Short mmCIF file of C-alpha atoms in Angstrom, two decimals:
data_model
loop_
_atom_site.label_atom_id
_atom_site.label_comp_id
_atom_site.label_asym_id
_atom_site.label_seq_id
_atom_site.Cartn_x
_atom_site.Cartn_y
_atom_site.Cartn_z
CA MET D 1 -2.50 18.84 -0.17
CA ARG D 2 -4.77 16.22 1.41
CA ARG D 3 -3.84 12.57 1.23
CA CYS D 4 -6.06 10.23 -0.76
CA VAL D 5 -7.06 6.99 0.95
CA ILE D 6 -8.25 4.21 -1.37
CA VAL D 7 -10.49 1.73 0.44
CA GLY D 8 -10.84 -1.70 -1.16
CA GLY D 9 -13.14 -4.56 -0.27
CA ALA D 10 -10.58 -7.09 1.03
CA GLU D 11 -11.23 -8.39 4.53
CA MET D 12 -9.93 -6.38 7.48
CA LYS D 13 -9.80 -8.07 10.88
CA ASN D 14 -7.36 -5.84 12.76
CA ILE D 15 -9.41 -2.67 12.42
CA ALA D 16 -7.59 -0.93 15.28
CA ALA D 17 -4.23 -1.29 13.52
CA VAL D 18 -5.58 0.03 10.22
CA LYS D 19 -7.39 2.97 11.85
CA LYS D 20 -4.09 4.26 13.25
CA TYR D 21 -3.05 5.16 9.71
CA LEU D 22 -6.05 7.42 9.08
CA ARG D 23 -6.09 11.21 9.39
CA GLU D 24 -9.01 13.56 9.91
CA ASP D 25 -8.33 15.45 6.67
CA ASP D 26 -7.94 12.38 4.42
CA PHE D 27 -9.94 12.21 1.19
CA PHE D 28 -11.58 8.76 1.11
CA ILE D 29 -12.40 6.90 -2.11
CA CYS D 30 -14.29 3.63 -1.60
CA CYS D 31 -14.03 1.07 -4.38
CA ASP D 32 -17.22 -0.94 -4.86
CA CYS D 33 -17.70 -3.14 -1.77
CA GLY D 34 -15.04 -1.17 0.09
CA ILE D 35 -17.95 0.83 1.51
CA VAL D 36 -18.63 -2.05 3.93
CA HIS D 37 -15.58 -0.94 5.93
CA CYS D 38 -16.70 2.65 6.49
CA GLU D 39 -18.71 2.13 9.66
CA LYS D 40 -16.01 0.02 11.34
CA LEU D 41 -13.32 2.54 10.39
CA GLY D 42 -15.46 5.49 11.44
CA ILE D 43 -15.11 7.25 8.09
CA LYS D 44 -17.40 8.74 5.47
CA PRO D 45 -16.43 8.37 1.81
CA ASP D 46 -15.83 11.50 -0.26
CA LEU D 47 -16.18 9.50 -3.47
CA ILE D 48 -17.45 6.02 -4.38
CA VAL D 49 -16.40 4.26 -7.58
CA GLY D 50 -17.19 0.83 -8.92
CA ASP D 51 -19.07 -1.40 -11.28
CA PHE D 52 -20.98 -2.81 -8.27
CA ASP D 53 -20.59 -6.41 -9.33
CA SER D 54 -19.72 -7.35 -5.75
CA SER D 55 -22.15 -5.06 -3.92
CA GLU D 56 -25.28 -3.07 -4.59
CA LYS D 57 -24.92 0.54 -5.68
CA PRO D 58 -25.42 2.53 -2.47
CA ASP D 59 -28.34 4.89 -2.08
CA THR D 60 -26.39 7.93 -0.90
CA ASP D 61 -25.77 11.58 -1.63
CA VAL D 62 -22.00 10.90 -1.79
CA GLU D 63 -20.51 11.50 -5.25
CA THR D 64 -20.61 8.14 -7.03
CA ILE D 65 -19.05 7.08 -10.33
CA VAL D 66 -20.64 3.96 -11.81
CA LEU D 67 -18.28 2.00 -14.06
CA PRO D 68 -19.08 -0.65 -16.68
CA CYS D 69 -18.41 -4.25 -15.67
CA GLU D 70 -16.34 -4.88 -18.81
CA LYS D 71 -13.38 -2.50 -18.80
CA ASP D 72 -9.59 -2.40 -18.88
CA ASP D 73 -9.13 -0.75 -15.47
CA THR D 74 -10.07 -2.43 -12.21
CA ASP D 75 -12.19 -0.34 -9.87
CA THR D 76 -9.08 0.39 -7.81
CA VAL D 77 -7.02 1.49 -10.81
CA TYR D 78 -9.85 3.75 -11.92
CA ALA D 79 -10.02 5.26 -8.41
CA VAL D 80 -6.30 6.01 -8.52
CA LYS D 81 -6.52 7.61 -11.96
CA GLU D 82 -9.45 9.72 -10.80
CA ALA D 83 -7.48 10.82 -7.73
CA LEU D 84 -4.47 11.72 -9.88
CA SER D 85 -6.70 13.81 -12.15
CA ARG D 86 -7.83 15.70 -9.04
CA GLY D 87 -4.26 16.51 -8.09
CA PHE D 88 -3.50 13.98 -5.35
CA SER D 89 0.11 12.88 -4.98
CA ASP D 90 0.07 11.08 -1.60
CA PHE D 91 -1.82 7.79 -1.29
CA LEU D 92 -2.74 5.25 1.37
CA PHE D 93 -4.33 1.93 0.38
CA ILE D 94 -6.35 -0.17 2.81
CA GLY D 95 -8.47 -3.24 2.14
CA VAL D 96 -6.56 -4.02 -1.06
CA PHE D 97 -4.63 -7.16 -0.02
CA GLY D 98 -6.20 -10.51 0.86
CA GLY D 99 -8.84 -12.69 -0.72
CA ARG D 100 -8.21 -13.19 -4.44
CA PHE D 101 -4.49 -13.45 -5.09
CA ASP D 102 -4.75 -11.94 -8.58
CA HIS D 103 -6.40 -8.82 -7.19
CA SER D 104 -3.70 -8.48 -4.52
CA ILE D 105 -0.91 -8.72 -7.11
CA GLY D 106 -2.76 -6.26 -9.33
CA ASN D 107 -2.97 -3.80 -6.45
CA LEU D 108 0.74 -4.25 -5.79
CA SER D 109 1.27 -3.15 -9.40
CA ILE D 110 -0.53 0.09 -8.54
CA LEU D 111 2.18 0.88 -5.98
CA LEU D 112 4.75 0.42 -8.74
CA MET D 113 2.75 2.62 -11.10
CA LEU D 114 2.56 5.44 -8.56
CA ASP D 115 6.25 5.11 -7.78
CA SER D 116 7.06 5.48 -11.49
CA LEU D 117 5.02 8.71 -11.46
CA GLY D 118 6.97 10.07 -8.50
CA LYS D 119 3.99 9.80 -6.14
CA ARG D 120 4.06 8.57 -2.56
CA ALA D 121 2.06 5.40 -1.91
CA VAL D 122 1.78 3.19 1.16
CA ALA D 123 -0.49 0.21 1.74
CA ALA D 124 -1.54 -1.12 5.13
CA ASP D 125 -3.24 -4.39 6.03
CA ASP D 126 -3.91 -6.39 9.19
CA PHE D 127 -0.27 -7.38 9.56
CA SER D 128 1.98 -4.97 7.74
CA GLU D 129 2.80 -1.77 5.90
CA LEU D 130 4.08 -1.88 2.32
CA GLU D 131 5.84 0.60 0.06
CA ILE D 132 8.16 0.72 -2.95
CA VAL D 133 11.79 1.73 -2.45
CA SER D 134 13.53 3.17 -5.51
CA GLY D 135 15.10 6.61 -5.70
CA LYS D 136 14.78 7.66 -2.05
CA PRO D 137 15.86 5.77 1.09
CA ALA D 138 13.11 4.38 3.33
CA GLU D 139 13.10 4.18 7.12
CA ILE D 140 11.85 1.42 9.42
CA SER D 141 11.34 2.16 13.11
CA ASP D 142 11.88 -0.48 15.79
CA GLU D 143 8.11 -0.59 16.45
CA PHE D 144 7.99 -3.14 13.61
CA GLU D 145 8.85 -6.72 14.52
CA PHE D 146 10.34 -7.61 11.13
CA PHE D 147 10.86 -6.14 7.69
CA SER D 148 11.42 -7.81 4.34
CA LEU D 149 12.73 -6.70 0.96
CA LEU D 150 11.68 -8.25 -2.34
CA ALA D 151 12.99 -7.29 -5.77
CA MET D 152 10.32 -5.79 -8.02
CA SER D 153 12.64 -5.62 -11.03
CA GLU D 154 14.79 -8.45 -12.41
CA LYS D 155 17.71 -7.30 -10.27
CA VAL D 156 18.16 -4.47 -7.79
CA TYR D 157 21.66 -3.05 -7.47
CA GLY D 158 23.43 -1.15 -4.74
CA VAL D 159 21.12 -2.27 -1.95
CA CYS D 160 22.10 -0.90 1.46
CA ILE D 161 20.52 -1.82 4.80
CA LYS D 162 21.70 -0.02 7.93
CA ASN D 163 20.84 -0.35 11.64
CA ALA D 164 19.44 -3.85 11.16
CA LYS D 165 20.33 -7.32 12.40
CA TYR D 166 21.37 -8.27 8.86
CA PRO D 167 23.03 -5.22 7.27
CA LEU D 168 23.94 -4.95 3.60
CA GLU D 169 26.30 -2.67 1.71
CA ASP D 170 26.14 -2.23 -2.07
CA ALA D 171 24.44 -5.64 -2.48
CA GLU D 172 22.47 -7.13 -5.36
CA ILE D 173 19.03 -8.70 -4.90
CA SER D 174 17.32 -10.78 -7.60
CA CYS D 175 13.60 -11.34 -8.09
CA GLU D 176 14.38 -15.07 -8.44
CA PHE D 177 15.47 -15.52 -4.82
CA PRO D 178 13.79 -14.16 -1.65
CA TYR D 179 17.05 -13.05 -0.05
CA GLY D 180 15.69 -10.24 2.11
CA ILE D 181 12.98 -11.93 4.19
CA SER D 182 12.51 -11.25 7.93
CA ASN D 183 15.22 -8.79 8.85
CA GLU D 184 15.01 -6.98 12.21
CA VAL D 185 15.59 -3.38 13.25
CA LEU D 186 18.18 -2.94 16.01
CA LYS D 187 16.43 -1.93 19.22
CA GLY D 188 16.38 1.80 19.80
CA ARG D 189 17.49 2.48 16.23
CA THR D 190 15.84 3.34 12.93
CA ALA D 191 16.81 1.11 10.03
CA THR D 192 17.27 2.54 6.54
CA VAL D 193 16.96 0.85 3.17
CA SER D 194 18.14 2.22 -0.16
CA ALA D 195 18.91 1.04 -3.68
CA LYS D 196 20.98 2.61 -6.45
CA ARG D 197 19.14 0.96 -9.34
CA GLY D 198 15.94 -1.07 -9.53
CA ARG D 199 12.94 -1.21 -7.25
CA LEU D 200 12.27 -3.02 -3.99
CA LEU D 201 9.08 -3.88 -2.17
CA LEU D 202 9.55 -3.05 1.51
CA VAL D 203 7.20 -4.90 3.87
CA LYS D 204 7.21 -3.74 7.49
CA VAL D 205 5.61 -6.34 9.76
CA ARG D 206 3.92 -5.21 12.95
CA PRO D 207 4.22 -7.31 16.13
CA SER D 208 1.59 -10.05 16.28
CA VAL D 209 -1.21 -9.31 18.72
#
């Protein structure tokens, strides 16, 4: 099954880093002004969705779904629901973090939603790669300069971190204290992160250019 890439309109400066995540067979959905990134990324959208309150509706033969401005779902949430209805279960989000803080937090909630549905979802921005860790362990290669863990539920229990500068074993992390910021993978190793109960946001930070 092809992966669905959701392209938002947030600013992208490190285009080269983001492009490395893309595959030739990806299915691209551009949300509203996310279409401005297509030329720089060297992609053509398979679907465009939006209410076009932040950009003009494009004159194109690409399938386009025009949404009302007043609605419960954001353009990005609608794009995800549309992709789910078409059978996608693997997602990459780009251009969804940055700019308005409320939109960024809302898009983080989409990662949680997809995790609750048992779908795979990763987001990439100029600096980092983000995913939710819940039922399955996650890996971090030593190509990343740092990684951080933040609790996405009130408390996360049974947190284990292996092959890292600051290991943990059966620990508890609370959403009220940023305990897991800026850990480091041991050189030549692959770190692993897991949790027995609760959900973590894993942020892998690439080396600064």
